[in-house]
Short mmCIF file of N, CA and C in Angstrom, two decimals:
data_model
loop_
_atom_site.label_atom_id
_atom_site.label_comp_id
_atom_site.label_asym_id
_atom_site.label_seq_id
_atom_site.Cartn_x
_atom_site.Cartn_y
_atom_site.Cartn_z
N ASP A 1076 62.01 0.73 97.88
CA ASP A 1076 62.40 2.06 96.52
C ASP A 1076 61.17 2.81 96.70
N GLU A 1077 60.80 2.22 96.61
CA GLU A 1077 59.75 2.77 96.55
C GLU A 1077 59.58 4.49 96.99
N ARG A 1078 59.81 3.69 98.60
CA ARG A 1078 60.41 4.79 100.03
C ARG A 1078 61.50 5.65 99.28
N GLU A 1079 62.23 5.29 99.18
CA GLU A 1079 63.07 5.57 98.90
C GLU A 1079 62.56 7.14 97.82
N ALA A 1080 61.69 7.04 96.95
CA ALA A 1080 61.76 7.82 95.96
C ALA A 1080 60.95 8.85 96.27
N VAL A 1081 59.51 8.96 96.76
CA VAL A 1081 58.63 8.87 98.04
C VAL A 1081 59.87 9.89 98.96
N VAL A 1082 60.65 9.78 99.21
CA VAL A 1082 61.35 11.23 100.32
C VAL A 1082 62.15 11.86 99.27
N SER A 1083 62.51 11.30 98.25
CA SER A 1083 63.67 11.57 97.44
C SER A 1083 62.99 12.95 97.08
N THR A 1084 61.60 12.27 96.51
CA THR A 1084 60.62 13.91 96.15
C THR A 1084 59.73 14.70 96.81
N GLN A 1085 59.29 14.01 98.08
CA GLN A 1085 59.39 14.95 98.98
C GLN A 1085 61.16 15.51 99.83
N SER A 1086 62.54 15.17 99.33
CA SER A 1086 63.17 16.58 99.91
C SER A 1086 63.31 17.02 98.97
N THR A 1087 63.00 16.55 97.72
CA THR A 1087 63.66 17.84 95.83
C THR A 1087 62.06 18.92 96.85
N GLY A 1088 60.56 18.12 96.42
CA GLY A 1088 60.36 19.62 96.99
C GLY A 1088 60.42 20.32 98.03
N GLU A 1089 61.03 19.74 98.76
CA GLU A 1089 61.32 20.87 100.14
C GLU A 1089 62.45 21.60 98.92
N ASN A 1090 63.30 21.05 98.66
CA ASN A 1090 64.43 21.99 98.58
C ASN A 1090 64.04 22.87 97.15
N ASN A 1091 62.55 22.16 96.85
CA ASN A 1091 62.39 23.24 95.43
C ASN A 1091 61.40 24.72 96.04
N ARG A 1092 60.84 24.62 96.50
CA ARG A 1092 60.37 25.30 98.27
C ARG A 1092 60.87 26.15 98.95
N VAL A 1093 62.44 26.20 99.02
CA VAL A 1093 63.14 27.02 100.05
C VAL A 1093 63.65 27.63 98.78
N LEU A 1094 64.38 26.44 97.77
CA LEU A 1094 64.92 27.50 96.60
C LEU A 1094 63.86 29.01 96.53
N GLN A 1095 62.65 28.21 95.95
CA GLN A 1095 61.47 29.24 96.27
C GLN A 1095 61.72 30.89 97.08
N GLU A 1096 62.01 30.32 98.49
CA GLU A 1096 61.67 31.07 99.49
C GLU A 1096 62.74 32.17 99.23
N ASN A 1097 63.66 31.13 98.92
CA ASN A 1097 64.94 32.01 98.87
C ASN A 1097 65.29 33.15 96.96
N THR A 1098 64.89 32.51 96.40
CA THR A 1098 64.67 33.13 95.29
C THR A 1098 63.85 34.44 95.42
N GLU A 1099 62.35 34.56 96.43
CA GLU A 1099 61.90 35.86 96.04
C GLU A 1099 62.64 36.39 97.23
N LYS A 1100 62.70 35.88 98.30
CA LYS A 1100 63.89 37.34 99.40
C LYS A 1100 64.99 37.60 97.99
N LEU A 1101 65.97 37.13 97.43
CA LEU A 1101 67.21 37.54 97.10
C LEU A 1101 66.33 38.47 95.79
N GLU A 1102 65.11 37.95 95.20
CA GLU A 1102 64.28 38.83 94.01
C GLU A 1102 63.85 40.36 95.46
N ALA A 1103 63.79 40.43 96.47
CA ALA A 1103 63.17 41.35 97.15
C ALA A 1103 63.93 41.95 97.38
N THR A 1104 65.05 41.84 98.03
CA THR A 1104 66.66 42.63 97.83
C THR A 1104 67.39 42.73 96.77
N ASN A 1105 67.09 42.08 96.04
CA ASN A 1105 67.79 42.49 94.05
C ASN A 1105 66.74 44.28 93.75
N ASN A 1106 66.04 44.11 94.47
CA ASN A 1106 64.66 45.15 94.27
C ASN A 1106 65.07 45.63 94.67
N GLN A 1107 65.08 45.90 96.44
CA GLN A 1107 65.64 47.93 97.42
C GLN A 1107 66.97 47.93 97.00
N LEU A 1108 67.85 46.48 96.46
CA LEU A 1108 68.88 47.74 95.75
C LEU A 1108 68.93 48.42 94.79
N SER A 1109 67.82 47.81 93.21
CA SER A 1109 67.89 48.45 92.08
C SER A 1109 67.08 50.10 93.21
N SER A 1110 66.53 49.28 93.98
CA SER A 1110 65.57 50.96 94.44
C SER A 1110 66.49 51.95 94.51
N SER A 1111 67.57 51.72 95.53
CA SER A 1111 68.98 52.12 96.23
C SER A 1111 70.31 52.97 95.12
N VAL A 1112 69.89 52.37 94.30
CA VAL A 1112 70.75 52.53 93.10
C VAL A 1112 70.30 53.79 92.23
N ALA A 1113 69.55 53.68 92.03
CA ALA A 1113 68.26 54.76 91.39
C ALA A 1113 68.93 55.78 92.33
N ASP A 1114 68.09 55.65 93.32
CA ASP A 1114 68.43 57.16 94.59
C ASP A 1114 69.59 57.54 95.10
N LEU A 1115 70.61 56.81 94.56
CA LEU A 1115 72.05 57.27 94.51
C LEU A 1115 72.14 57.79 93.52
N GLU A 1116 72.13 57.22 92.24
CA GLU A 1116 72.14 57.86 90.95
C GLU A 1116 71.44 59.05 90.58
N ALA A 1117 69.93 59.56 91.23
CA ALA A 1117 69.42 60.47 91.48
C ALA A 1117 69.92 61.38 92.50
N GLN A 1118 70.63 61.12 93.26
CA GLN A 1118 71.15 62.15 94.22
C GLN A 1118 73.09 63.11 93.24
N ALA A 1119 73.24 61.70 92.81
CA ALA A 1119 75.01 62.03 92.22
C ALA A 1119 74.30 62.72 90.81
N LYS A 1120 73.16 62.56 90.93
CA LYS A 1120 73.70 63.72 89.47
C LYS A 1120 72.59 65.43 90.03
N LYS A 1121 72.00 65.35 90.84
CA LYS A 1121 72.11 66.49 92.48
C LYS A 1121 73.16 66.96 92.69
N PHE A 1122 73.88 66.29 93.29
CA PHE A 1122 75.23 67.06 93.69
C PHE A 1122 76.72 67.42 92.41
N LYS A 1123 76.18 66.43 91.51
CA LYS A 1123 77.53 67.28 90.12
C LYS A 1123 76.35 68.82 89.83
N GLU A 1124 75.54 68.67 90.13
CA GLU A 1124 74.98 70.37 88.97
C GLU A 1124 74.65 70.67 90.59
N VAL A 1125 74.46 70.96 91.82
CA VAL A 1125 74.70 71.76 92.15
C VAL A 1125 76.72 72.08 92.92
N TYR A 1126 77.25 71.02 92.41
CA TYR A 1126 79.27 71.21 91.77
C TYR A 1126 79.04 72.44 91.15
N GLU A 1127 78.80 72.26 89.62
CA GLU A 1127 79.01 72.74 88.27
C GLU A 1127 78.34 73.99 88.38
N LYS A 1128 77.16 74.64 89.77
CA LYS A 1128 76.78 75.63 89.82
C LYS A 1128 77.61 76.39 90.90
N LEU A 1129 78.09 75.54 91.35
CA LEU A 1129 79.17 75.88 92.38
C LEU A 1129 80.63 76.78 92.07
N LYS A 1130 81.06 75.88 91.52
CA LYS A 1130 82.57 76.48 90.59
C LYS A 1130 82.11 77.39 89.08
N LYS A 1131 80.66 77.76 89.16
CA LYS A 1131 80.54 78.14 88.45
C LYS A 1131 80.34 80.25 88.90
N GLU A 1132 80.51 80.26 90.80
CA GLU A 1132 79.51 80.67 91.27
C GLU A 1132 81.41 81.01 92.17
N ASN A 1133 81.82 80.20 91.83
CA ASN A 1133 83.22 80.64 92.02
C ASN A 1133 84.33 81.49 91.01
N GLU A 1134 84.23 80.43 90.28
CA GLU A 1134 84.43 81.63 89.08
C GLU A 1134 84.44 82.96 88.38
N LYS A 1135 83.60 83.03 89.86
CA LYS A 1135 82.99 85.09 89.06
C LYS A 1135 83.37 85.34 90.28
N LEU A 1136 83.03 84.78 91.90
CA LEU A 1136 83.70 85.34 92.21
C LEU A 1136 85.52 85.90 92.81
N ALA A 1137 85.77 84.87 92.14
CA ALA A 1137 87.03 84.98 91.40
C ALA A 1137 87.44 86.37 90.45
N GLU A 1138 86.16 86.44 89.64
CA GLU A 1138 86.53 87.58 88.18
C GLU A 1138 86.42 89.08 89.26
N VAL A 1139 85.69 89.30 90.02
CA VAL A 1139 85.01 89.66 91.06
C VAL A 1139 86.70 90.35 91.86
N ARG A 1140 87.05 89.23 92.38
CA ARG A 1140 88.29 89.12 93.78
C ARG A 1140 89.74 90.08 92.68
N ASP A 1141 89.24 89.67 91.65
CA ASP A 1141 90.65 90.15 90.54
C ASP A 1141 90.05 91.70 90.33
N GLN A 1142 89.13 91.51 90.11
CA GLN A 1142 88.98 92.76 89.82
C GLN A 1142 89.09 94.95 90.66
N MET A 1143 88.71 93.87 91.93
CA MET A 1143 88.82 94.67 92.77
C MET A 1143 90.21 94.90 94.01
N GLN A 1144 91.31 93.47 92.59
CA GLN A 1144 92.32 94.05 92.92
C GLN A 1144 93.25 94.81 92.45
N GLU A 1145 92.78 94.94 91.32
CA GLU A 1145 93.37 96.16 90.69
C GLU A 1145 93.34 97.18 90.71
N GLN A 1146 91.61 97.00 91.23
CA GLN A 1146 90.68 98.38 91.46
C GLN A 1146 91.82 98.93 92.99
N LEU A 1147 91.99 98.05 93.68
CA LEU A 1147 92.69 98.61 95.23
C LEU A 1147 94.30 98.25 94.33
N ASN A 1148 94.89 97.95 93.36
CA ASN A 1148 96.27 98.69 93.76
C ASN A 1148 96.48 99.77 92.38
N GLY A 1149 95.12 100.40 91.80
CA GLY A 1149 95.03 101.57 91.44
C GLY A 1149 94.47 102.57 92.25
N PHE A 1150 93.87 102.20 93.51
CA PHE A 1150 94.09 103.05 94.23
C PHE A 1150 95.23 103.34 95.12
N LYS A 1151 96.23 102.09 95.50
CA LYS A 1151 97.68 102.79 96.39
C LYS A 1151 98.37 103.32 95.49
N LYS A 1152 98.42 103.50 94.20
CA LYS A 1152 99.04 104.40 93.21
C LYS A 1152 98.40 105.70 92.30
N LEU A 1153 96.93 105.83 93.09
CA LEU A 1153 96.91 107.12 93.52
C LEU A 1153 96.68 107.16 94.73
N GLN A 1154 96.98 107.22 96.11
CA GLN A 1154 96.99 107.07 96.60
C GLN A 1154 99.08 107.55 97.34
N GLU A 1155 100.01 107.07 96.91
CA GLU A 1155 100.75 107.18 96.23
C GLU A 1155 101.14 109.09 95.76
N ALA A 1156 101.03 108.54 94.41
CA ALA A 1156 100.58 110.39 93.82
C ALA A 1156 100.04 111.45 94.64
N ILE A 1157 98.85 111.04 95.55
CA ILE A 1157 98.28 112.21 95.72
C ILE A 1157 99.58 112.55 97.32
N PHE A 1158 99.81 111.60 98.12
CA PHE A 1158 101.14 111.96 99.00
C PHE A 1158 102.26 112.62 98.58
N SER A 1159 103.04 111.69 97.28
CA SER A 1159 104.11 112.35 96.67
C SER A 1159 103.98 113.56 96.86
N GLN A 1160 102.34 114.61 95.56
CA GLN A 1160 102.58 115.86 95.48
C GLN A 1160 101.91 116.57 96.68
N LEU A 1161 101.01 115.56 97.67
CA LEU A 1161 101.15 116.72 99.00
C LEU A 1161 103.46 116.78 99.80
N ASN A 1162 103.58 115.85 99.21
CA ASN A 1162 105.33 116.07 99.86
C ASN A 1162 106.67 117.06 99.04
N GLU A 1163 105.22 117.22 98.09
CA GLU A 1163 106.70 117.60 97.63
C GLU A 1163 106.50 119.47 97.61
N LYS A 1164 104.32 119.73 98.49
CA LYS A 1164 103.92 120.93 98.58
C LYS A 1164 104.20 121.31 99.57
N MET A 1165 104.44 120.04 100.91
CA MET A 1165 105.47 120.27 102.18
C MET A 1165 106.60 120.81 101.76
N ARG A 1166 107.07 120.32 101.03
CA ARG A 1166 109.09 121.14 100.71
C ARG A 1166 108.53 121.72 100.17
N ALA A 1167 108.22 123.16 99.80
CA ALA A 1167 107.89 123.86 99.02
C ALA A 1167 106.85 124.63 99.83
N MET A 1168 106.56 124.72 101.00
CA MET A 1168 105.94 125.16 101.49
C MET A 1168 107.18 125.72 102.78
N ASP A 1169 107.68 124.64 102.83
CA ASP A 1169 108.72 124.50 103.88
C ASP A 1169 109.93 125.36 103.49
N ARG A 1170 110.28 125.89 102.84
CA ARG A 1170 111.07 126.31 101.74
C ARG A 1170 111.06 127.69 101.88
N SER A 1171 109.81 128.00 101.21
CA SER A 1171 108.95 129.21 100.76
C SER A 1171 109.58 130.24 102.52
N LEU A 1172 108.79 129.21 103.98
CA LEU A 1172 109.21 129.86 104.85
C LEU A 1172 110.33 130.43 105.49
N LEU A 1173 111.50 129.40 105.06
CA LEU A 1173 112.51 129.37 105.36
C LEU A 1173 113.51 130.62 104.82
N GLU A 1174 112.48 131.03 103.61
CA GLU A 1174 113.59 131.88 102.55
C GLU A 1174 112.66 133.17 103.45
N LYS A 1175 111.51 133.63 103.88
CA LYS A 1175 110.44 134.62 104.09
C LYS A 1175 111.45 134.92 105.59
N ILE A 1176 111.27 133.17 106.38
CA ILE A 1176 112.56 133.63 107.73
C ILE A 1176 114.00 134.44 107.44
N ALA A 1177 114.58 134.03 106.61
CA ALA A 1177 115.30 134.45 106.04
C ALA A 1177 115.47 136.40 105.83
N ALA A 1178 114.73 135.86 104.37
CA ALA A 1178 114.48 137.57 104.30
C ALA A 1178 114.52 138.69 105.75
N ASP A 1179 113.23 138.51 106.14
CA ASP A 1179 113.00 139.26 107.33
C ASP A 1179 114.88 139.32 108.03
N ILE A 1180 114.56 138.76 108.93
CA ILE A 1180 116.42 138.49 109.09
C ILE A 1180 117.11 138.88 108.60
N GLU A 1181 117.93 138.90 106.85
CA GLU A 1181 118.63 139.49 106.75
C GLU A 1181 118.51 141.09 106.30
N MET A 1182 117.06 142.21 106.42
CA MET A 1182 116.89 142.97 106.66
C MET A 1182 116.87 144.16 107.49
N MET A 1183 117.10 142.91 108.72
CA MET A 1183 117.35 144.20 110.25
C MET A 1183 119.11 144.44 109.88
N ASP A 1184 119.95 144.67 109.09
CA ASP A 1184 121.27 145.50 109.20
C ASP A 1184 121.56 146.50 107.58
N ALA A 1185 120.14 146.20 107.12
CA ALA A 1185 119.17 146.97 105.80
C ALA A 1185 120.74 146.75 104.59
N GLU A 1186 121.50 145.50 104.62
CA GLU A 1186 122.83 145.04 103.83
C GLU A 1186 122.27 143.71 102.88
N GLN A 1187 121.94 143.31 102.07
CA GLN A 1187 122.05 142.28 101.38
C GLN A 1187 122.24 140.69 101.67
N GLY A 1188 122.19 139.42 101.83
CA GLY A 1188 122.80 138.71 102.53
C GLY A 1188 122.39 138.51 104.27
N LEU A 1189 123.16 137.47 103.97
CA LEU A 1189 123.15 137.40 106.35
C LEU A 1189 124.08 137.28 106.52
N SER A 1190 124.46 138.25 107.04
CA SER A 1190 125.37 138.34 108.08
C SER A 1190 125.88 136.24 109.48
N PRO A 1191 126.60 136.29 109.62
CA PRO A 1191 127.16 135.55 111.14
C PRO A 1191 126.42 136.08 111.87
N GLU A 1192 126.39 137.11 112.45
CA GLU A 1192 124.63 136.91 113.69
C GLU A 1192 123.93 136.77 113.50
N GLU A 1193 123.24 137.22 111.64
CA GLU A 1193 122.29 136.94 110.97
C GLU A 1193 122.09 135.68 111.02
N PHE A 1194 122.77 134.85 110.55
CA PHE A 1194 122.57 133.38 110.00
C PHE A 1194 122.90 132.77 111.47
N GLU A 1195 123.08 132.80 112.31
CA GLU A 1195 122.53 132.28 114.00
C GLU A 1195 121.22 132.67 113.71
N LYS A 1196 120.75 134.13 114.34
CA LYS A 1196 119.42 134.02 113.85
C LYS A 1196 118.56 133.13 113.39
N PHE A 1197 118.92 133.27 112.36
CA PHE A 1197 118.52 132.61 111.92
C PHE A 1197 117.97 131.04 111.81
N LEU A 1198 119.28 130.62 112.49
CA LEU A 1198 119.32 129.13 112.74
C LEU A 1198 118.56 128.67 113.79
N LYS A 1199 118.00 129.81 114.69
CA LYS A 1199 116.59 129.84 115.69
C LYS A 1199 116.28 129.48 115.45
N ARG A 1200 115.87 130.55 114.81
CA ARG A 1200 114.10 130.66 113.99
C ARG A 1200 113.54 129.78 113.29
N VAL A 1201 115.11 129.07 112.91
CA VAL A 1201 114.05 127.35 112.07
C VAL A 1201 113.17 126.86 112.51
N PRO A 1202 111.59 126.15 112.18
CA PRO A 1202 111.48 126.13 112.66
C PRO A 1202 111.65 124.23 113.49
N THR A 1203 111.20 124.28 114.37
CA THR A 1203 111.54 122.13 114.96
C THR A 1203 111.76 121.50 114.34
N HIS A 1204 110.54 120.47 113.79
CA HIS A 1204 110.87 119.43 112.17
C HIS A 1204 112.10 119.68 111.16
N LEU A 1205 112.25 121.80 111.19
CA LEU A 1205 113.76 121.16 110.14
C LEU A 1205 114.73 121.57 110.62
N LYS A 1206 114.83 121.61 112.35
CA LYS A 1206 115.86 121.66 112.54
C LYS A 1206 116.90 120.42 112.56
N ASP A 1207 116.68 119.51 112.68
CA ASP A 1207 117.37 118.47 112.52
C ASP A 1207 117.61 118.40 110.56
N LYS A 1208 117.30 118.45 110.20
CA LYS A 1208 117.90 118.78 108.53
C LYS A 1208 118.93 119.36 108.83
N PHE A 1209 118.52 120.76 108.94
CA PHE A 1209 119.80 121.42 109.21
C PHE A 1209 121.00 120.69 109.88
N HIS A 1210 120.81 120.60 110.76
CA HIS A 1210 121.81 119.87 111.51
C HIS A 1210 123.14 118.77 111.12
N GLN A 1211 121.58 117.81 110.06
CA GLN A 1211 122.04 116.40 109.98
C GLN A 1211 123.34 117.62 107.91
N ILE A 1212 123.19 118.16 108.18
CA ILE A 1212 123.88 119.09 107.06
C ILE A 1212 124.72 119.96 106.64
N LEU A 1213 124.82 120.31 108.40
CA LEU A 1213 126.04 120.44 108.62
C LEU A 1213 127.64 119.56 109.50
N ASN A 1214 128.80 120.23 108.89
CA ASN A 1214 129.52 119.45 109.52
C ASN A 1214 130.05 119.76 111.14
N GLU A 1215 130.29 119.10 111.69
CA GLU A 1215 130.80 119.60 113.10
C GLU A 1215 132.00 119.83 112.56
N ASN A 1216 132.56 119.98 111.87
CA ASN A 1216 134.86 120.26 111.94
C ASN A 1216 134.61 121.98 111.02
N HIS A 1217 133.38 122.73 111.00
CA HIS A 1217 133.44 124.10 110.48
C HIS A 1217 132.30 124.81 111.43
N SER A 1218 132.36 125.67 111.32
CA SER A 1218 131.75 126.49 112.31
C SER A 1218 130.75 126.54 110.84
N LYS A 1219 129.08 126.47 111.57
CA LYS A 1219 128.59 127.27 110.17
C LYS A 1219 128.42 127.07 109.80
N PHE A 1220 128.51 128.58 109.74
CA PHE A 1220 128.39 130.12 108.98
C PHE A 1220 129.55 129.99 107.66
N HIS A 1221 131.04 129.48 107.90
CA HIS A 1221 131.65 129.34 107.03
C HIS A 1221 131.69 128.04 106.11
N GLN A 1222 130.40 126.95 106.43
CA GLN A 1222 129.92 125.80 105.40
C GLN A 1222 129.20 126.54 104.74
N PHE A 1223 128.62 127.40 104.86
CA PHE A 1223 127.85 127.73 103.77
C PHE A 1223 128.63 129.44 102.83
N ASP A 1224 129.19 130.25 103.37
CA ASP A 1224 129.91 130.84 103.16
C ASP A 1224 130.90 130.49 101.69
N GLN A 1225 130.19 130.64 100.92
CA GLN A 1225 131.44 129.62 99.87
C GLN A 1225 131.89 130.68 99.43
N ASN A 1226 131.99 131.40 99.13
CA ASN A 1226 133.46 132.78 98.76
C ASN A 1226 133.81 133.37 99.65
N LYS A 1227 133.86 133.00 101.03
CA LYS A 1227 134.53 133.94 102.31
C LYS A 1227 133.89 135.20 102.35
N ASP A 1228 133.39 136.12 101.73
CA ASP A 1228 132.63 137.42 102.20
C ASP A 1228 132.60 137.91 103.32
N ARG A 1229 131.99 137.04 104.06
CA ARG A 1229 131.65 136.70 105.49
C ARG A 1229 129.89 137.46 105.52
N VAL A 1230 129.08 136.84 104.57
CA VAL A 1230 127.77 137.26 103.58
C VAL A 1230 127.60 136.07 103.18
N ILE A 1231 126.77 135.35 103.27
CA ILE A 1231 125.97 133.86 102.80
C ILE A 1231 124.84 135.15 101.92
N ASP A 1232 125.17 134.92 101.01
CA ASP A 1232 124.81 136.00 99.81
C ASP A 1232 122.86 134.70 99.23
N SER A 1233 122.42 134.98 98.11
CA SER A 1233 121.10 135.07 97.78
C SER A 1233 121.51 132.84 97.13
N ASP A 1234 122.19 133.43 96.46
CA ASP A 1234 123.00 132.06 95.65
C ASP A 1234 123.43 131.10 96.63
N GLU A 1235 123.93 131.36 97.53
CA GLU A 1235 124.64 130.16 98.90
C GLU A 1235 123.83 129.98 99.87
N PHE A 1236 122.31 131.15 99.99
CA PHE A 1236 121.84 130.69 100.95
C PHE A 1236 120.44 129.44 99.79
N GLY A 1237 120.45 128.97 98.80
CA GLY A 1237 119.80 129.05 97.79
C GLY A 1237 120.67 127.27 97.35
N ALA A 1238 121.93 127.58 97.78
CA ALA A 1238 122.43 126.30 97.75
C ALA A 1238 122.37 124.98 99.83
N MET A 1239 122.44 126.03 100.05
CA MET A 1239 121.86 125.01 100.97
C MET A 1239 120.50 124.50 102.03
N LEU A 1240 120.07 125.29 101.44
CA LEU A 1240 118.37 125.08 101.27
C LEU A 1240 117.90 123.94 100.25
N ASP A 1241 118.75 124.02 99.40
CA ASP A 1241 118.82 122.34 98.52
C ASP A 1241 119.21 121.39 98.91
N GLN A 1242 119.60 121.39 99.53
CA GLN A 1242 120.32 120.37 100.84
C GLN A 1242 119.32 119.97 101.61
N VAL A 1243 119.07 121.37 102.94
CA VAL A 1243 117.84 120.72 103.47
C VAL A 1243 117.33 120.55 102.58
N MET A 1244 116.32 120.77 101.25
CA MET A 1244 115.23 119.30 100.70
C MET A 1244 115.96 118.51 100.60
N LYS A 1245 116.78 118.29 99.99
CA LYS A 1245 117.59 116.49 100.04
C LYS A 1245 116.91 115.89 100.45
N GLU A 1246 117.57 116.35 101.67
CA GLU A 1246 117.83 115.58 102.53
C GLU A 1246 116.10 115.58 103.37
N MET A 1247 115.09 116.30 102.85
CA MET A 1247 113.81 116.06 103.54
C MET A 1247 113.03 114.82 102.84
N GLU A 1248 113.96 114.58 101.35
CA GLU A 1248 113.34 113.90 100.56
C GLU A 1248 113.62 112.52 100.65
N MET A 1249 114.29 112.58 101.73
CA MET A 1249 115.21 111.17 102.61
C MET A 1249 114.23 110.27 103.34
#
């Protein structure tokens, strides 16, 4: 019995020693894990701070983008207005040029209005970029002259000429 008690005591002592070693190892591992958790928490806190800073910067950039888009829209409207004014001025210059050509030809025979012959000369002197517009309004079923000689007096007077130019200018807007 004594022997069994000695063996049991030795066995218990051995078990205690093994348990003590395991406990020490577990405590060391626990300390390492606690340190790792603390490091991870610190990193998570830093990442969260960086995230918040980046989020604020992103919001600022979004505001700048929106402001730039507003400016771009304003510039587009300004550009459209400028081009519209330029087109209007170009049409006015074209109309003035056509009126000048007609006036030069009209006075060749010292009589008011364009005769059929003068009208043909006028059409030949129309600048290339406007010829297409004249052809678009000319009806192929009628002679060119008679299409605009509304009162059929064989003369295109200033009112008839103005009405013709109105049609041409309307074509230029399209």
